[in-house]
Coordinates of C-alpha atoms in Angstrom, one line a residue:
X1 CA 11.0 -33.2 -22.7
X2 CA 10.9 -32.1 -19.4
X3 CA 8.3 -29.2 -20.4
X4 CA 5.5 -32.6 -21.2
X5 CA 6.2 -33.6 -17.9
X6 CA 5.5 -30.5 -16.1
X7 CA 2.5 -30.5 -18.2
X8 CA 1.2 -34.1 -17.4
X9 CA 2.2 -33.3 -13.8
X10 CA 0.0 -30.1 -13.6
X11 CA -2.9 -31.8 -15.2
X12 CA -2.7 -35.1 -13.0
X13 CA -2.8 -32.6 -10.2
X14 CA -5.7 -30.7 -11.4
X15 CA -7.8 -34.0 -11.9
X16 CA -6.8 -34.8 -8.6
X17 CA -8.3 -31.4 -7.2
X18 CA -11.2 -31.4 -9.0
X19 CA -12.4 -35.4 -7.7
X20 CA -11.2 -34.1 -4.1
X21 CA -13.6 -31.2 -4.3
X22 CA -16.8 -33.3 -6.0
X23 CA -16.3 -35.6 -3.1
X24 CA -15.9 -33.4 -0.5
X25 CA -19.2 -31.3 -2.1
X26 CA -21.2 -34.5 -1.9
X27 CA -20.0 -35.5 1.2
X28 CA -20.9 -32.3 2.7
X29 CA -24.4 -32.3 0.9
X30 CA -25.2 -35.9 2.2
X31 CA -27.6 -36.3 4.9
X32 CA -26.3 -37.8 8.0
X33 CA -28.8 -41.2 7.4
X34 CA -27.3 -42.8 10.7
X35 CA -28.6 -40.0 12.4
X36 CA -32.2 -40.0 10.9
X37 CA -35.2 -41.8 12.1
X38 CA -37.3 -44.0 10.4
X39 CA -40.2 -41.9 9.0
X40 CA -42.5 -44.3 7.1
X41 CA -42.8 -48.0 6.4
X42 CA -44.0 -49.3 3.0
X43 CA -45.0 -53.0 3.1
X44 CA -45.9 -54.2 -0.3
X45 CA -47.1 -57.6 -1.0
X46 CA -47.1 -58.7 -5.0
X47 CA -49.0 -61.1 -5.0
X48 CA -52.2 -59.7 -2.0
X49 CA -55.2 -59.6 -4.5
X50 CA -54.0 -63.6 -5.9
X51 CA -53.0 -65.3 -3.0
X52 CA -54.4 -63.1 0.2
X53 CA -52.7 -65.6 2.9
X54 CA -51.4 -62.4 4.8
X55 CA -52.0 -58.3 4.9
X56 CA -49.6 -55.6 5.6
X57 CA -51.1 -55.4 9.3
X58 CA -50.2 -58.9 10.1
X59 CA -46.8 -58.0 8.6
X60 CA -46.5 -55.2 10.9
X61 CA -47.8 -57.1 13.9
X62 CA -45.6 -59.9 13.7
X63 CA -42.3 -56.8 13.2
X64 CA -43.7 -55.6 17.0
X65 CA -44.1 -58.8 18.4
X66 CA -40.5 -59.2 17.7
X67 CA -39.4 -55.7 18.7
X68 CA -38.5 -55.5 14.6
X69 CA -40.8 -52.6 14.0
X70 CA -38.5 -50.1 12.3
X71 CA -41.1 -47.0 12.6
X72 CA -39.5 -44.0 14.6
X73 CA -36.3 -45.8 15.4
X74 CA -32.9 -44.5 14.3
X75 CA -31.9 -45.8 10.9
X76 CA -28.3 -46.9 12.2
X77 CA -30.2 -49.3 14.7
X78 CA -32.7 -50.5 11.9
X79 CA -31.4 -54.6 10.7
X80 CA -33.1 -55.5 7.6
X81 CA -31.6 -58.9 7.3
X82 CA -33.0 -59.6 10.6
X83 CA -36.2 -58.4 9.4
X84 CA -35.8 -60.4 6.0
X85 CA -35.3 -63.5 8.0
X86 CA -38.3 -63.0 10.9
X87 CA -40.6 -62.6 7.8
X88 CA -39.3 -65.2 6.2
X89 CA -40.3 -67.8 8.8
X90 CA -43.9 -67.0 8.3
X91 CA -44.9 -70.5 6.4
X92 CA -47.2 -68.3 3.8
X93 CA -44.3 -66.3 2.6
X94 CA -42.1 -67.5 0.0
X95 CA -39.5 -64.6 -0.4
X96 CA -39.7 -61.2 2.0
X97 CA -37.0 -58.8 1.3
X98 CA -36.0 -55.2 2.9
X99 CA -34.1 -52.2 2.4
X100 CA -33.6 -48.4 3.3
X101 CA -33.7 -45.1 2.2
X102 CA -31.6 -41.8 2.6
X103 CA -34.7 -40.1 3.5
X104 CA -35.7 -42.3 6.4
X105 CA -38.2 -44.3 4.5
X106 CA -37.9 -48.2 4.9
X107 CA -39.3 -50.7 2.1
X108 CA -40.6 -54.4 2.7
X109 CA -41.4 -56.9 -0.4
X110 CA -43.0 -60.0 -0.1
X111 CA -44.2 -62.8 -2.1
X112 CA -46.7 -65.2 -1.2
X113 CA -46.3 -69.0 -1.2
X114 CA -48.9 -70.4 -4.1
X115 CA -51.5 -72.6 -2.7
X116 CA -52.6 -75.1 -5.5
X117 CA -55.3 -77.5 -3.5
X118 CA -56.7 -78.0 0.3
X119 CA -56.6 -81.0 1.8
X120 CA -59.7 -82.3 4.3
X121 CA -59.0 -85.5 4.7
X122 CA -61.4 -88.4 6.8
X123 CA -58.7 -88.5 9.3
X124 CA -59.3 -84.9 10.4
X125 CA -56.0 -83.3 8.4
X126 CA -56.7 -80.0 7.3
X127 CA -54.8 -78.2 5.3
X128 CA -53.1 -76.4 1.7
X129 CA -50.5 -77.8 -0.4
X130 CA -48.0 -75.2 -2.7
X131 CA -46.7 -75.3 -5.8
X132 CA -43.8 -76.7 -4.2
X133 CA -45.7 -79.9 -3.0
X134 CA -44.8 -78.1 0.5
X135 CA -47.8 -78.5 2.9
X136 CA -49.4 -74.9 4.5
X137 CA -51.1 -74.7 7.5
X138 CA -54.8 -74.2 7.7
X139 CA -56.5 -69.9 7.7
X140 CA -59.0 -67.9 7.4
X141 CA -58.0 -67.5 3.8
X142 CA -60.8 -68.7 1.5
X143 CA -60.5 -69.1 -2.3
X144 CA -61.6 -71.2 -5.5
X145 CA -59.5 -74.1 -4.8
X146 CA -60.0 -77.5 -5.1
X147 CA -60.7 -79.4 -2.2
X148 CA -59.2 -83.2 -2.0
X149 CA -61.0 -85.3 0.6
X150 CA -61.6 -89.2 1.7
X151 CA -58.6 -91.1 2.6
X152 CA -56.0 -89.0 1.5
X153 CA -52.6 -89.3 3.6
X154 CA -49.9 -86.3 3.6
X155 CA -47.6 -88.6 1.0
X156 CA -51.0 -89.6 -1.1
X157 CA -51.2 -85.9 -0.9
X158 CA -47.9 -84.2 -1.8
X159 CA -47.0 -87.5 -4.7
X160 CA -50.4 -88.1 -5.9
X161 CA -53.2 -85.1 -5.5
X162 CA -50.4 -82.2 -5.9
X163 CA -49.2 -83.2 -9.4
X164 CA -53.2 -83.9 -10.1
X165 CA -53.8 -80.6 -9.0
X166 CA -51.6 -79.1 -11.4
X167 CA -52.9 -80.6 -14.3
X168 CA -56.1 -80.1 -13.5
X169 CA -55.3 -75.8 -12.7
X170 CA -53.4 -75.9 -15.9
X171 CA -56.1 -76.2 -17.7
X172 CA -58.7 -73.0 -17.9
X173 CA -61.9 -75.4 -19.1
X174 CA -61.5 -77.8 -15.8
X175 CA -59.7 -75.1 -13.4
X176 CA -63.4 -73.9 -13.2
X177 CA -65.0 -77.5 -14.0
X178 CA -63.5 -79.3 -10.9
X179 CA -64.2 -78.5 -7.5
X180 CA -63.9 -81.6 -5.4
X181 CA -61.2 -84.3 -4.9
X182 CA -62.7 -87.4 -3.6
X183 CA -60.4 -90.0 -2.8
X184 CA -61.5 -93.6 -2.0
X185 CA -60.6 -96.1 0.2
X186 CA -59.0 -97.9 -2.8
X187 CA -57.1 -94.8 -3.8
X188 CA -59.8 -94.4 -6.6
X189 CA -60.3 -90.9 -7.4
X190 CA -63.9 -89.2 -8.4
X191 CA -64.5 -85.8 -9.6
X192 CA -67.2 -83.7 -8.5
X193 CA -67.9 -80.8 -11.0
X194 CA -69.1 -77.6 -10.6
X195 CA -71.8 -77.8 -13.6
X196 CA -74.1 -81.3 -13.6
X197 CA -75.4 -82.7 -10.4
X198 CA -73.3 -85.9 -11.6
X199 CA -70.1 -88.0 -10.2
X200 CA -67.1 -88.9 -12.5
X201 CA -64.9 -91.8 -12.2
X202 CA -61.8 -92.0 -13.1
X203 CA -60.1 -95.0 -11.3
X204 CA -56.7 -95.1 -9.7
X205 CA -53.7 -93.2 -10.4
X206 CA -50.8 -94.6 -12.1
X207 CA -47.5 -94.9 -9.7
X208 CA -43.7 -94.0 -10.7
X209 CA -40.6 -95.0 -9.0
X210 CA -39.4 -91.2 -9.1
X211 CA -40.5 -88.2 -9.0
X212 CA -40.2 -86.8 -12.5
X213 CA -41.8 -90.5 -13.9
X214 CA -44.7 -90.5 -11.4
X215 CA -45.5 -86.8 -12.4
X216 CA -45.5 -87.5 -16.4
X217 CA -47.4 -91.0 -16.3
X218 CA -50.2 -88.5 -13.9
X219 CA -50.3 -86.0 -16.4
X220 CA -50.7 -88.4 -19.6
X221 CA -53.3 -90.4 -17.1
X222 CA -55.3 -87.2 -16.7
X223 CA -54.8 -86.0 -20.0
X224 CA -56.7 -88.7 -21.4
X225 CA -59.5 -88.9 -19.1
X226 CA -60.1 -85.5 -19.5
X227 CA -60.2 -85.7 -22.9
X228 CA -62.5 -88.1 -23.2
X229 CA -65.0 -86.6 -20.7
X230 CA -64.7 -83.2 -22.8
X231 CA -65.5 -85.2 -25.6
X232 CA -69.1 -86.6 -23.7
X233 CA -69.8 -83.1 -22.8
X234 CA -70.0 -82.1 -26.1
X235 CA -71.4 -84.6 -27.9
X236 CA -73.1 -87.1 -25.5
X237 CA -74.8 -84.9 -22.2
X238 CA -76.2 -81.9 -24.5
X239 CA -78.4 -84.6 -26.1
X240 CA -79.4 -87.1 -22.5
X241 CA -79.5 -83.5 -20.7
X242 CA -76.8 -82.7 -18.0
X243 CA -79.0 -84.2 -15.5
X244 CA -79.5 -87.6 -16.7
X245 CA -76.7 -89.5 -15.2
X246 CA -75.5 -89.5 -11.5
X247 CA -72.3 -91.6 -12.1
X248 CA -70.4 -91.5 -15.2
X249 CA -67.2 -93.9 -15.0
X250 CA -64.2 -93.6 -17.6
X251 CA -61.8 -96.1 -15.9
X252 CA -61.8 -98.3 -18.1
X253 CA -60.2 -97.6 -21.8
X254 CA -62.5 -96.8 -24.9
X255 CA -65.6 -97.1 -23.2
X256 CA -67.9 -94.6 -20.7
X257 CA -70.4 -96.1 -18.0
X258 CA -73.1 -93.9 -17.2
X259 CA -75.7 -94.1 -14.5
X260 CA -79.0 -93.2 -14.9
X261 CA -80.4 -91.0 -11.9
X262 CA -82.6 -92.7 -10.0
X263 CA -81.3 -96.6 -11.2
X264 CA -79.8 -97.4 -7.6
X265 CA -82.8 -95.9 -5.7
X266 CA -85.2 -98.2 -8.0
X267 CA -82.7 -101.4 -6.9
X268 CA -82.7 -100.4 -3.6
X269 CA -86.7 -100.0 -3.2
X270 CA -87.3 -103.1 -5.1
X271 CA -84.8 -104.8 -2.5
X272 CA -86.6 -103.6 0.5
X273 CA -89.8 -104.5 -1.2
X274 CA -88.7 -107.9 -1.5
X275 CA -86.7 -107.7 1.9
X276 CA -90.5 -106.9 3.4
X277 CA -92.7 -109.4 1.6
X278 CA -90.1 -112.0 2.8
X279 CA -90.5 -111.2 6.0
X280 CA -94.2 -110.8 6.1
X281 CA -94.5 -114.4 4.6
X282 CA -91.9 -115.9 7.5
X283 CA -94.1 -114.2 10.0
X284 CA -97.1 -116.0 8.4
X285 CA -95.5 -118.9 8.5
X286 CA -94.3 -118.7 11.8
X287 CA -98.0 -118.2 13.0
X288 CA -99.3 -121.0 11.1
X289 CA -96.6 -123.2 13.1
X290 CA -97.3 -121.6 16.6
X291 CA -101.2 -122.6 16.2
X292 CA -101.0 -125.8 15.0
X293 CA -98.4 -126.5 18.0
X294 CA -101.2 -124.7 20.3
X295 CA -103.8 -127.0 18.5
X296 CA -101.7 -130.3 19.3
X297 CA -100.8 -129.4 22.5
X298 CA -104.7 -128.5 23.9
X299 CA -105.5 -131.8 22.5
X300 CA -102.7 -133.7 24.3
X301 CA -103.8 -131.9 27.5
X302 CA -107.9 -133.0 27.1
X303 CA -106.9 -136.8 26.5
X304 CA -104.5 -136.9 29.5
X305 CA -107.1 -135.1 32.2
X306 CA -109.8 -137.5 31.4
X307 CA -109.0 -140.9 33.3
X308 CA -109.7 -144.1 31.6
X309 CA -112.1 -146.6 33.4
X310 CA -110.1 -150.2 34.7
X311 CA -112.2 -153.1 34.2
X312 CA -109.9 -155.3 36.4
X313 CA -109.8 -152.9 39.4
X314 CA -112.0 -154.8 42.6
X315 CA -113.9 -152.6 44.3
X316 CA -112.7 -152.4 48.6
X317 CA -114.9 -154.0 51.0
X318 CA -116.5 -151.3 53.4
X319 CA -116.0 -152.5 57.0
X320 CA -118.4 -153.4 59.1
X321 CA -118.7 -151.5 62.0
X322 CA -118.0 -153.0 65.6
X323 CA -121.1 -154.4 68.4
X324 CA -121.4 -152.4 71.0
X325 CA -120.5 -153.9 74.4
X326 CA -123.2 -155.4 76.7
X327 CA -123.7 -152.8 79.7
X328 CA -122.5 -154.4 83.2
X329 CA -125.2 -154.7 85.6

């Protein structure tokens, strides 16, 4: 018995030695990272050839201006949550994230927040909303998106045109269809494609009390619409020819108003045609008026100037002139 324990004792101590020495091996083998210096930074963004909001340069300007910039500083002095959070204030980045290496390399992973649509709206706002219906400021950034203009305020924007967006992006046929956003001052909402030099109505959007019931009556609202102006694409423009119709309105349920081109500029000439003969006929008038006034009035003045002869007037006696007085002698 006591032979098993001397045994179990002799091995337990063995084990021991042998974990002591593999630490103390690695240990000793282990570069002294505190001591190192920051070699090389790697700043990769996932999303860059998508999105393209920022660059690696702006990423490593932004580390200076904050006296963040890890590059040939000691590792022990390097912070990557503080880095982590100064990138993350940025309000194109959705998630930035940082780490170290033994051999004095330190990484930087971003993600871009997704711009869906740009908002220009009549009352000067400029700007992007996200996926997350969060607004972005204005850049130089310049992509495909839709832009949404008119009278479009930030909650019409993020309730309203964000959801529409998505719908609209989800789709691969009028992702590359749609390109304009016109809001009116009704809250009426045309489309202005990319192919067919034409407008489409599609009337105003349908409102929820929440979130979640606003966004599903929108997308069942656009999801018929749509469908139905696929449908006159394919069956109804190939045959009138894409440039037929300037306006084409589906507001209204089971039935499509077009708009021939050039029906409005026909109204509008004939109007001013009218508007002009009209006028042209008052001015005839009004000359007719003014010389038979003139007329009426050069015969008033003749009659009065010539005076009328009085057959009662008595001609005055003419005086007779006094005799001279007699000279006095």
């Amino acid at each position: 018995m006591n032979f098993k324990w001397k045994k179990l004792l002799i091995a337990l101590i063995d084990l021991t030695l042998v974990i002591y020495l593999a630490v103390a091996v690695t240990a000793f083998n282990k570069p002294d990272v505190g001591s190192q210096t920051c070699t090389k930074l790697i700043i990769n963004i996932e999303d860059e050839a998508t999105n393209g909001f920022i660059k690696p340069d702006e990423i490593s300007e932004r580390l200076m201006a904050a006296k963040l910039h890890p590059l040939n500083k000691p590792m022990r002095y390097i912070d990557a949550r503080k880095i982590e959070e100064k990138l993350k204030q940025s309000p194109f980045v959705k998630t930035a994230e940082c780490y170290k290496t033994q051999n004095g390399h330190v990484y930087i992973t971003l993600t871009q927040r997704m711009p869906i649509v740009r908002i220009k709206s009549a009352n000067g706002d400029d700007y992007y909303l996200d996926d997350n219906d969060c607004v972005m400021p204005n850049s130089k950034y310049t992509s495909d998106l839709i832009i949404a203009t008119g009278n479009v305020s930030r909650h019409f924007a993020a309730n309203y045109i964000s959801p529409m967006s998505k719908v609209i992006m989800s789709n691969n046929f009028w992702e590359n269809q749609i390109e304009q956003i016109n809001v009116l001052p009704d809250l009426s909402i045309e489309l202005v494609p990319r192919v067919g030099d034409h407008i489409i109505m599609i009337g105003q959007l349908p409102e929820g009390k929440s979130k979640k019931e606003r966004t599903k009556l929108i997308e069942n609202f656009l999801a018929n619409k749509l469908d139905r102006i696929e449908k006159f694409y394919r069956y109804g423009l190939p045959k009138a020819g894409w440039n037929k119709y300037e306006y084409i309105n589906v507001e209204y349920d089971n039935q499509i108003i077009c708009t021939r081109r050039g029906t409005e500029q026909e109204a509008q000439k004939a109007k001013e045609a009218k508007e002009a003969q009209e006028k042209q006929e008052a001015q005839e008038n009004n000359a007719a008026q003014g010389n038979n006034t003139a007329q009426g009035n050069n015969t008033a003045q003749t009659a009065a100037g010539t005076p009328k002869a009085n057959p009662k007037a008595t001609p005055k006696a003419t005086p007779k002139a006094a005799p001279k007085a007699a000279p006095m002698r």
